[in-house]
Amino acid sequence: GCTRGDLLDQLLNLMNSVYVPVALADHGWPDNVRKEFTSQVQKFMSTVTEMSYMSKGKTVLYIPQDNFDNPESAAKDKDIVQRLEMALIHWTRQIKEVTSQQDSAHEGEHNGPLDEIEFWHARDNNLSRLHEQLQSAKLQRILTILEYAKSAYLDQFRLLENDIKAGTIEAKENLR
């Protein structure tokens, strides 16, 4: 039989390999239809990606698959900026959830040193994975577009980015 996780993985693969490329292709649709459809596909992909990896205990940020060869030009398109801000808001929520879950888990009762080591190991894995994603060229290009667009959501995200970096260093030091 199929488990919920298997179905989500299959849906994610199908969407990424078939439907997202179709959604991004030019079909000659009216602008408002294309923009709304692309926005809804991105929102759906953010949720499916999050759920698929959450079932494995991982935090993965969905990065829109658009080809942004010219960040300055993309920053002038209000619909693109709006979609990218939607992604940024989703990432912000995901990162806040990870950091607050891990902080509250650490405040809980520990039975001993092995629990402490396990906590720091799990924190290191999750934060390192997030830090790696935040450094990816595609995600950095999106942040560059939002910088050019002077997005109001960027400052808060940059603070979280620094928290992830600091948390990754702290977790690695506590595992020594």
mmCIF file of C-alpha atoms in Angstrom:
data_model
loop_
_atom_site.group_PDB
_atom_site.id
_atom_site.type_symbol
_atom_site.label_atom_id
_atom_site.label_comp_id
_atom_site.label_asym_id
_atom_site.label_seq_id
_atom_site.Cartn_x
_atom_site.Cartn_y
_atom_site.Cartn_z
ATOM 1 C CA GLY A 1 0.000 0.000 0.000
ATOM 2 C CA CYS A 2 0.870 3.645 -0.271
ATOM 3 C CA THR A 3 1.483 5.754 2.789
ATOM 4 C CA ARG A 4 0.608 9.430 2.996
ATOM 5 C CA GLY A 5 4.311 10.289 2.652
ATOM 6 C CA ASP A 6 4.659 8.182 -0.489
ATOM 7 C CA LEU A 7 1.661 9.900 -2.069
ATOM 8 C CA LEU A 8 3.040 13.333 -1.216
ATOM 9 C CA ASP A 9 6.447 12.402 -2.668
ATOM 10 C CA GLN A 10 4.819 11.118 -5.858
ATOM 11 C CA LEU A 11 2.678 14.251 -6.139
ATOM 12 C CA LEU A 12 5.726 16.453 -5.556
ATOM 13 C CA ASN A 13 7.727 14.642 -8.244
ATOM 14 C CA LEU A 14 4.835 14.793 -10.725
ATOM 15 C CA MET A 15 4.250 18.477 -10.073
ATOM 16 C CA ASN A 16 7.949 19.360 -10.384
ATOM 17 C CA SER A 17 8.542 17.316 -13.519
ATOM 18 C CA VAL A 18 5.292 17.944 -15.410
ATOM 19 C CA TYR A 19 2.928 20.590 -14.094
ATOM 20 C CA VAL A 20 5.309 23.313 -12.880
ATOM 21 C CA PRO A 21 7.162 23.468 -16.242
ATOM 22 C CA VAL A 22 3.766 23.560 -18.019
ATOM 23 C CA ALA A 23 2.572 26.318 -15.667
ATOM 24 C CA LEU A 24 5.674 28.400 -16.403
ATOM 25 C CA ALA A 25 5.497 27.927 -20.189
ATOM 26 C CA ASP A 26 3.923 30.610 -22.342
ATOM 27 C CA HIS A 27 0.524 29.410 -23.553
ATOM 28 C CA GLY A 28 -0.739 32.703 -24.892
ATOM 29 C CA TRP A 29 -3.160 32.913 -21.975
ATOM 30 C CA PRO A 30 -4.438 36.338 -20.945
ATOM 31 C CA ASP A 31 -2.027 37.950 -18.446
ATOM 32 C CA ASN A 32 -4.448 37.871 -15.527
ATOM 33 C CA VAL A 33 -5.144 34.129 -16.022
ATOM 34 C CA ARG A 34 -1.430 33.280 -16.372
ATOM 35 C CA LYS A 35 -0.467 35.326 -13.308
ATOM 36 C CA GLU A 36 -3.224 33.881 -11.119
ATOM 37 C CA PHE A 37 -2.497 30.313 -12.251
ATOM 38 C CA THR A 38 1.256 30.674 -11.696
ATOM 39 C CA SER A 39 0.646 32.188 -8.264
ATOM 40 C CA GLN A 40 -1.701 29.369 -7.222
ATOM 41 C CA VAL A 41 0.687 26.666 -8.517
ATOM 42 C CA GLN A 42 3.520 28.243 -6.498
ATOM 43 C CA LYS A 43 1.383 28.401 -3.344
ATOM 44 C CA PHE A 44 0.392 24.746 -3.830
ATOM 45 C CA MET A 45 4.013 23.691 -4.437
ATOM 46 C CA SER A 46 5.157 25.497 -1.281
ATOM 47 C CA THR A 47 2.618 23.558 0.763
ATOM 48 C CA VAL A 48 3.234 20.167 -0.883
ATOM 49 C CA THR A 49 7.021 20.564 -0.566
ATOM 50 C CA GLU A 50 6.712 21.516 3.098
ATOM 51 C CA MET A 51 4.354 18.625 3.912
ATOM 52 C CA SER A 52 6.361 16.046 1.969
ATOM 53 C CA TYR A 53 9.609 16.816 3.774
ATOM 54 C CA MET A 54 7.980 17.533 7.146
ATOM 55 C CA SER A 55 6.828 13.902 7.210
ATOM 56 C CA LYS A 56 10.543 12.997 7.092
ATOM 57 C CA GLY A 57 11.456 15.455 9.841
ATOM 58 C CA LYS A 58 13.122 17.853 7.385
ATOM 59 C CA THR A 59 12.525 21.496 6.585
ATOM 60 C CA VAL A 60 12.791 22.231 2.869
ATOM 61 C CA LEU A 61 12.055 25.642 1.391
ATOM 62 C CA TYR A 62 10.232 25.600 -1.947
ATOM 63 C CA ILE A 63 12.132 27.759 -4.404
ATOM 64 C CA PRO A 64 10.059 28.968 -7.369
ATOM 65 C CA GLN A 65 11.370 27.458 -10.598
ATOM 66 C CA ASP A 66 11.200 30.640 -12.664
ATOM 67 C CA ASN A 67 14.267 31.568 -14.685
ATOM 68 C CA PHE A 68 15.322 34.990 -13.421
ATOM 69 C CA ASP A 69 18.219 35.803 -15.756
ATOM 70 C CA ASN A 70 17.758 39.516 -15.178
ATOM 71 C CA PRO A 71 17.052 40.278 -11.488
ATOM 72 C CA GLU A 72 16.750 44.043 -12.054
ATOM 73 C CA SER A 73 14.122 43.525 -14.742
ATOM 74 C CA ALA A 74 12.243 40.978 -12.586
ATOM 75 C CA ALA A 75 12.242 43.471 -9.684
ATOM 76 C CA LYS A 76 10.263 45.922 -11.841
ATOM 77 C CA ASP A 77 7.456 43.387 -12.469
ATOM 78 C CA LYS A 78 5.038 43.835 -9.579
ATOM 79 C CA ASP A 79 3.421 40.418 -10.135
ATOM 80 C CA ILE A 80 6.773 38.615 -9.942
ATOM 81 C CA VAL A 81 7.729 40.603 -6.839
ATOM 82 C CA GLN A 82 4.381 39.769 -5.246
ATOM 83 C CA ARG A 83 4.876 36.029 -5.934
ATOM 84 C CA LEU A 84 8.424 36.095 -4.595
ATOM 85 C CA GLU A 85 7.277 37.938 -1.484
ATOM 86 C CA MET A 86 4.654 35.225 -1.022
ATOM 87 C CA ALA A 87 7.493 32.651 -1.113
ATOM 88 C CA LEU A 88 9.565 34.748 1.320
ATOM 89 C CA ILE A 89 6.658 34.965 3.775
ATOM 90 C CA HIS A 90 6.227 31.164 3.561
ATOM 91 C CA TRP A 91 9.967 30.631 4.194
ATOM 92 C CA THR A 92 9.849 33.060 7.140
ATOM 93 C CA ARG A 93 7.025 31.083 8.736
ATOM 94 C CA GLN A 94 8.832 27.764 8.142
ATOM 95 C CA ILE A 95 12.079 29.046 9.658
ATOM 96 C CA LYS A 96 10.292 30.577 12.657
ATOM 97 C CA GLU A 97 8.540 27.237 13.260
ATOM 98 C CA VAL A 98 11.853 25.348 13.162
ATOM 99 C CA THR A 99 13.632 27.718 15.519
ATOM 100 C CA SER A 100 10.740 27.953 17.984
ATOM 101 C CA GLN A 101 10.145 24.165 17.967
ATOM 102 C CA GLN A 102 13.802 23.536 18.623
ATOM 103 C CA ASP A 103 13.984 26.165 21.348
ATOM 104 C CA SER A 104 10.940 24.729 23.125
ATOM 105 C CA ALA A 105 12.241 21.162 22.687
ATOM 106 C CA HIS A 106 15.480 22.176 24.379
ATOM 107 C CA GLU A 107 13.610 23.729 27.305
ATOM 108 C CA GLY A 108 11.826 20.404 27.922
ATOM 109 C CA GLU A 109 13.007 17.789 30.380
ATOM 110 C CA HIS A 110 16.121 15.863 29.414
ATOM 111 C CA ASN A 111 16.894 12.495 30.912
ATOM 112 C CA GLY A 112 20.608 12.891 30.591
ATOM 113 C CA PRO A 113 23.635 13.701 28.490
ATOM 114 C CA LEU A 114 22.567 11.401 25.619
ATOM 115 C CA ASP A 115 19.322 13.346 25.235
ATOM 116 C CA GLU A 116 21.332 16.566 25.157
ATOM 117 C CA ILE A 117 23.644 15.170 22.461
ATOM 118 C CA GLU A 118 20.659 13.931 20.451
ATOM 119 C CA PHE A 119 19.019 17.361 20.713
ATOM 120 C CA TRP A 120 22.122 19.184 19.453
ATOM 121 C CA HIS A 121 22.670 16.621 16.697
ATOM 122 C CA ALA A 122 19.079 17.045 15.417
ATOM 123 C CA ARG A 123 19.358 20.835 15.688
ATOM 124 C CA ASP A 124 22.656 20.800 13.789
ATOM 125 C CA ASN A 125 21.161 18.664 10.998
ATOM 126 C CA ASN A 126 18.063 20.829 10.567
ATOM 127 C CA LEU A 127 19.803 24.195 10.840
ATOM 128 C CA SER A 128 22.685 23.109 8.590
ATOM 129 C CA ARG A 129 20.186 21.952 5.941
ATOM 130 C CA LEU A 130 18.350 25.276 6.179
ATOM 131 C CA HIS A 131 21.620 27.232 6.063
ATOM 132 C CA GLU A 132 22.645 25.309 2.932
ATOM 133 C CA GLN A 133 19.315 26.114 1.250
ATOM 134 C CA LEU A 134 19.633 29.777 2.190
ATOM 135 C CA GLN A 135 23.041 29.892 0.484
ATOM 136 C CA SER A 136 21.777 28.339 -2.771
ATOM 137 C CA ALA A 137 22.227 30.453 -5.900
ATOM 138 C CA LYS A 138 18.508 30.283 -6.816
ATOM 139 C CA LEU A 139 17.347 31.457 -3.387
ATOM 140 C CA GLN A 140 20.000 34.196 -3.288
ATOM 141 C CA ARG A 141 18.859 35.387 -6.736
ATOM 142 C CA ILE A 142 15.304 35.710 -5.396
ATOM 143 C CA LEU A 143 16.592 37.722 -2.430
ATOM 144 C CA THR A 144 18.524 39.947 -4.857
ATOM 145 C CA ILE A 145 15.327 40.598 -6.848
ATOM 146 C CA LEU A 146 13.499 41.497 -3.640
ATOM 147 C CA GLU A 147 16.382 43.812 -2.657
ATOM 148 C CA TYR A 148 16.111 45.620 -6.004
ATOM 149 C CA ALA A 149 12.346 45.829 -5.446
ATOM 150 C CA LYS A 150 12.950 47.198 -1.915
ATOM 151 C CA SER A 151 10.662 44.559 -0.395
ATOM 152 C CA ALA A 152 9.441 45.389 3.097
ATOM 153 C CA TYR A 153 9.602 41.688 4.060
ATOM 154 C CA LEU A 154 13.329 41.326 3.435
ATOM 155 C CA ASP A 155 14.697 42.827 6.682
ATOM 156 C CA GLN A 156 12.838 40.359 8.904
ATOM 157 C CA PHE A 157 13.983 37.492 6.704
ATOM 158 C CA ARG A 158 17.615 38.655 6.864
ATOM 159 C CA LEU A 159 17.408 38.596 10.681
ATOM 160 C CA LEU A 160 16.145 35.002 10.556
ATOM 161 C CA GLU A 161 18.914 34.145 8.101
ATOM 162 C CA ASN A 162 21.433 35.402 10.687
ATOM 163 C CA ASP A 163 19.670 33.415 13.440
ATOM 164 C CA ILE A 164 20.030 30.234 11.367
ATOM 165 C CA LYS A 165 23.717 30.933 10.806
ATOM 166 C CA ALA A 166 24.323 31.597 14.517
ATOM 167 C CA GLY A 167 22.231 28.563 15.528
ATOM 168 C CA THR A 168 24.198 26.329 13.159
ATOM 169 C CA ILE A 169 27.489 27.494 14.701
ATOM 170 C CA GLU A 170 26.104 27.026 18.245
ATOM 171 C CA ALA A 171 24.864 23.497 17.482
ATOM 172 C CA LYS A 172 28.221 22.482 15.970
ATOM 173 C CA GLU A 173 30.114 23.901 18.965
ATOM 174 C CA ASN A 174 27.854 22.069 21.418
ATOM 175 C CA LEU A 175 28.543 18.779 19.627
ATOM 176 C CA ARG A 176 32.310 19.040 20.103
#
